[in-house]
Tab-separated table of C-alpha atoms in Angstrom:
chain	number	residue	atom	x	y	z
A	1	MET	CA	-27.185	20.734	-37.330
A	2	GLU	CA	-26.611	20.522	-33.647
A	3	GLU	CA	-25.037	17.430	-32.256
A	4	ASN	CA	-26.420	16.002	-29.065
A	5	ASN	CA	-23.585	15.520	-26.547
A	6	ASN	CA	-25.713	13.237	-24.402
A	7	LEU	CA	-26.218	10.745	-27.193
A	8	GLY	CA	-25.672	7.193	-25.939
A	9	ARG	CA	-25.575	8.241	-22.271
A	10	LYS	CA	-28.387	7.803	-19.851
A	11	THR	CA	-29.454	10.955	-18.177
A	12	GLY	CA	-31.156	11.011	-14.862
A	13	LYS	CA	-30.544	9.913	-11.328
A	14	ILE	CA	-30.562	6.437	-9.898
A	15	CYS	CA	-32.986	7.429	-7.161
A	16	LYS	CA	-35.780	9.555	-8.497
A	17	SER	CA	-38.165	9.339	-5.566
A	18	SER	CA	-37.662	11.025	-2.207
A	19	LEU	CA	-38.171	7.705	-0.410
A	20	CYS	CA	-35.260	6.186	-2.327
A	21	ARG	CA	-33.006	9.135	-1.429
A	22	ILE	CA	-33.713	8.539	2.251
A	23	MET	CA	-33.606	4.732	2.289
A	24	VAL	CA	-30.274	4.198	0.493
A	25	PRO	CA	-28.171	6.103	3.085
A	26	ILE	CA	-30.095	4.459	5.927
A	27	LEU	CA	-29.422	0.987	4.486
A	28	VAL	CA	-25.716	1.771	4.042
A	29	ILE	CA	-25.464	2.965	7.655
A	30	LEU	CA	-27.303	-0.141	8.903
A	31	LEU	CA	-25.025	-2.493	6.949
A	32	LEU	CA	-21.902	-0.782	8.277
A	33	GLY	CA	-23.322	-0.882	11.803
A	34	PHE	CA	-24.154	-4.591	11.633
A	35	GLY	CA	-20.689	-5.336	10.262
A	36	ALA	CA	-19.053	-3.462	13.143
A	37	VAL	CA	-21.267	-5.200	15.708
A	38	SER	CA	-20.419	-8.658	14.336
A	39	LEU	CA	-16.672	-7.897	14.439
A	40	ILE	CA	-16.895	-6.644	18.021
A	41	ASP	CA	-19.010	-9.654	18.992
A	42	SER	CA	-16.574	-12.156	17.479
A	43	PHE	CA	-13.599	-10.543	19.222
A	44	TYR	CA	-15.531	-10.497	22.514
A	45	HIS	CA	-16.225	-14.248	22.310
A	46	THR	CA	-12.593	-15.094	21.519
A	47	ARG	CA	-11.079	-12.745	24.101
A	48	GLY	CA	-8.402	-14.544	26.103
A	49	LYS	CA	-8.487	-17.558	23.788
A	50	SER	CA	-5.908	-18.109	21.055
A	51	PHE	CA	-5.946	-21.877	20.675
A	52	VAL	CA	-8.127	-24.913	21.241
A	53	VAL	CA	-5.892	-27.601	22.743
A	54	LEU	CA	-6.491	-31.349	22.886
A	55	ALA	CA	-4.287	-33.184	25.384
A	56	GLN	CA	-3.981	-36.775	26.581
A	57	GLN	CA	-2.549	-37.388	30.062
A	58	GLY	CA	-0.891	-33.962	30.043
A	59	ILE	CA	0.694	-34.397	26.591
A	60	GLU	CA	-0.547	-32.019	23.916
A	61	ILE	CA	-1.950	-33.894	20.923
A	62	GLN	CA	-3.323	-31.096	18.827
A	63	ARG	CA	-3.477	-27.291	18.866
A	64	ILE	CA	-5.869	-25.338	16.654
A	65	ALA	CA	-5.648	-21.572	16.212
A	66	ILE	CA	-8.879	-19.652	16.759
A	67	GLU	CA	-9.634	-17.141	14.017
A	68	PRO	CA	-12.201	-14.643	15.338
A	69	TRP	CA	-12.969	-13.132	11.942
A	70	LYS	CA	-13.943	-16.502	10.491
A	71	ASP	CA	-17.692	-17.113	10.564
A	72	LYS	CA	-17.693	-20.689	9.348
A	73	VAL	CA	-17.395	-23.803	11.467
A	74	SER	CA	-14.088	-25.695	11.298
A	75	GLU	CA	-13.940	-29.462	11.770
A	76	VAL	CA	-10.418	-30.791	12.325
A	77	PRO	CA	-9.692	-34.551	12.451
A	78	VAL	CA	-7.688	-35.779	15.443
A	79	TRP	CA	-4.328	-37.429	14.608
A	80	TYR	CA	-1.617	-38.391	17.071
A	81	GLN	CA	1.625	-40.267	16.387
A	82	GLY	CA	0.424	-41.409	12.966
A	83	ARG	CA	-2.812	-42.807	14.343
A	84	GLN	CA	-6.182	-41.296	13.558
A	85	TYR	CA	-8.781	-41.260	16.282
A	86	HIS	CA	-12.337	-41.386	14.977
A	87	LEU	CA	-12.921	-37.945	16.418
A	88	LYS	CA	-13.006	-34.398	15.123
A	89	ILE	CA	-12.696	-31.102	16.938
A	90	GLU	CA	-15.418	-28.678	15.909
A	91	VAL	CA	-14.507	-25.013	16.368
A	92	ASN	CA	-17.101	-22.293	15.893
A	93	GLY	CA	-15.710	-18.864	16.735
A	94	GLY	CA	-15.053	-18.899	20.470
A	95	ALA	CA	-16.618	-22.308	21.129
A	96	ALA	CA	-15.352	-25.866	20.631
A	97	ARG	CA	-16.458	-29.475	21.142
A	98	LEU	CA	-15.475	-33.040	20.236
A	99	MET	CA	-17.393	-34.950	17.581
A	100	GLU	CA	-17.363	-38.725	17.203
A	101	GLU	CA	-17.666	-40.750	13.991
A	102	SER	CA	-21.047	-42.455	13.777
A	103	ARG	CA	-20.947	-46.215	13.718
A	104	GLY	CA	-21.574	-47.575	10.233
A	105	ARG	CA	-21.400	-44.150	8.627
A	106	ALA	CA	-18.591	-41.784	7.777
A	107	ARG	CA	-20.494	-38.817	9.196
A	108	TYR	CA	-19.488	-37.198	12.434
A	109	GLN	CA	-21.998	-36.315	15.101
A	110	GLY	CA	-21.626	-34.355	18.297
A	111	GLN	CA	-21.020	-36.432	21.372
A	112	GLU	CA	-24.161	-36.554	23.454
A	113	ASP	CA	-22.160	-35.770	26.570
A	114	SER	CA	-19.766	-33.443	24.733
A	115	PRO	CA	-20.947	-29.960	25.538
A	116	TRP	CA	-19.645	-26.890	23.795
A	117	ILE	CA	-16.930	-25.175	25.802
A	118	TYR	CA	-17.088	-21.385	25.684
A	119	ASP	CA	-15.014	-19.833	28.472
A	120	SER	CA	-11.252	-19.957	28.689
A	121	SER	CA	-11.681	-21.674	32.075
A	122	ASP	CA	-13.919	-24.447	30.618
A	123	SER	CA	-12.624	-27.899	29.748
A	124	TYR	CA	-14.122	-31.191	28.621
A	125	THR	CA	-12.665	-34.659	29.227
A	126	TYR	CA	-13.491	-37.508	26.843
A	127	GLU	CA	-13.220	-40.479	29.212
A	128	PRO	CA	-12.619	-43.471	26.868
A	129	LEU	CA	-9.320	-42.003	25.634
A	130	LYS	CA	-8.668	-39.575	28.531
A	131	LEU	CA	-8.661	-36.662	26.080
A	132	LYS	CA	-8.996	-33.168	27.501
A	133	LEU	CA	-10.241	-30.272	25.354
A	134	TYR	CA	-9.573	-26.729	26.611
A	135	PHE	CA	-8.672	-23.179	25.550
A	136	GLU	CA	-5.290	-21.556	25.893
């Protein structure tokens, strides 16, 4: 009797059709291309910016490192000399803004006058506390 060496193993290819043989390499190339484009884009938007700085009357209160490879939004509460302001700094790649705690709720919302700052030359001043948000 002859023993079958292929017993228990699947024989055949993953892609049997010609369309599948063409589409799989194209999809791999597209995924690699999109990954490279997103990395280049994130480094472009954070070029010249290493930190988001919050200062009050020229004294630095808080410094947050910008991580260009991070895609998620960071919300950092503002503390200074043991006192917590009811503000958060929202950092999204190469952009930042101040968020204020909603009255009556523990949720934070973007300040209506608090625009996103994008360029390293941009700054935003929160008048009630004389807080200045800028890039360094």
